[in-house]
C-alpha positions as a Markdown table, in Angstrom:
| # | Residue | x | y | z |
|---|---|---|---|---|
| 1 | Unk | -20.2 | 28.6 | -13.1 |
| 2 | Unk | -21.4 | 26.5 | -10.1 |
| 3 | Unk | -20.7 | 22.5 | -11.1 |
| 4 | Unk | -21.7 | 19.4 | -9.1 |
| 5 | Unk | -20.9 | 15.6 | -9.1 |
| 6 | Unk | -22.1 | 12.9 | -7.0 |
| 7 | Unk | -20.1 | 9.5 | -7.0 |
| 8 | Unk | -19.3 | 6.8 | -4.4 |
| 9 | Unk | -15.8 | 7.3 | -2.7 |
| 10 | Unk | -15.5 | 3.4 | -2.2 |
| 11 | Unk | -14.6 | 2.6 | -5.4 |
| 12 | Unk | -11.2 | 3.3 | -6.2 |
| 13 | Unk | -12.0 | 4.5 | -9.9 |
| 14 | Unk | -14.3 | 6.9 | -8.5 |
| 15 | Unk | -11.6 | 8.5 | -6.5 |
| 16 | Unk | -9.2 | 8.4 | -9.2 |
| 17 | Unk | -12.1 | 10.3 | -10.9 |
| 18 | Unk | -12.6 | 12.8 | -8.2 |
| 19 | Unk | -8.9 | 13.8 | -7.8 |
| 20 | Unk | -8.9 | 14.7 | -11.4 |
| 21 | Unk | -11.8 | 16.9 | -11.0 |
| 22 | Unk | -10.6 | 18.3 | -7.7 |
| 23 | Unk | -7.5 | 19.6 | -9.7 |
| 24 | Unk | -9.2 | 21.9 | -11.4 |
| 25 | Unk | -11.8 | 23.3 | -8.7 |
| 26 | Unk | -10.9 | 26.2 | -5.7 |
| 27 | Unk | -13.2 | 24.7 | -2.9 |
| 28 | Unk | -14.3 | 21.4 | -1.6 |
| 29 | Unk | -17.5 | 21.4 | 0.2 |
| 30 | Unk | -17.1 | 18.4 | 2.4 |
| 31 | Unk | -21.0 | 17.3 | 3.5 |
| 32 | Unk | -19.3 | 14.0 | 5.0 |
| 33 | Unk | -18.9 | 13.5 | 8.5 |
| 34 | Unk | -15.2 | 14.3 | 9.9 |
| 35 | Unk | -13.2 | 11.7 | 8.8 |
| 36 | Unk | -14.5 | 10.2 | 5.9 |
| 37 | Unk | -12.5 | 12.2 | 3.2 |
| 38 | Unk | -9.6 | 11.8 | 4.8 |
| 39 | Unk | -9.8 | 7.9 | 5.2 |
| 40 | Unk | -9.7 | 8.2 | 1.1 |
| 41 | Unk | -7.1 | 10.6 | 1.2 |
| 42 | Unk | -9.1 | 13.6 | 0.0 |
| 43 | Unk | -9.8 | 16.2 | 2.9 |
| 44 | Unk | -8.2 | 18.8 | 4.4 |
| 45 | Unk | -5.0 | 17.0 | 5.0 |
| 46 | Unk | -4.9 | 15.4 | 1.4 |
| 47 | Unk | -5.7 | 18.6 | -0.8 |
| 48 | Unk | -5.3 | 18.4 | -4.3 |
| 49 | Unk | -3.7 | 21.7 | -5.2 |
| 50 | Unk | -2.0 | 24.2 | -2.4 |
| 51 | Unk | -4.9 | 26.7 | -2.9 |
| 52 | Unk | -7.9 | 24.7 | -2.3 |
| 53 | Unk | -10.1 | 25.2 | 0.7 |
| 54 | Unk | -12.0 | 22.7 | 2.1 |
| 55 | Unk | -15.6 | 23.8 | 4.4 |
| 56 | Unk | -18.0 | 21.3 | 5.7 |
């Protein structure tokens, strides 16, 4: 049941995009350098749901 998505985090649509799919997923694998998700509001600090786990 493994899923993947590629899409470019400057563009705000294609956060919007990812939040909504983030919603319904358990783990983040963040392949970024530290910092990047969070400048869009998306890492560790900015989970989606209370359960999620974020690894890089």
């Amino acid at each position: 049941g493994k899923k993947s998505v590629a899409m470019d985090l400057k563009n705000p649509l294609a956060v919007d995009a990812f939040k909504k799919l983030a919603e319904k997923c358990d783990v983040l694998i963040d392949p970024f350098r530290p910092g990047v998700l969070e400048k869009n509001g998306l890492g560790m600090s900015g989970r989606i749901t209370p359960k999620q786990h974020t690894s890089r």
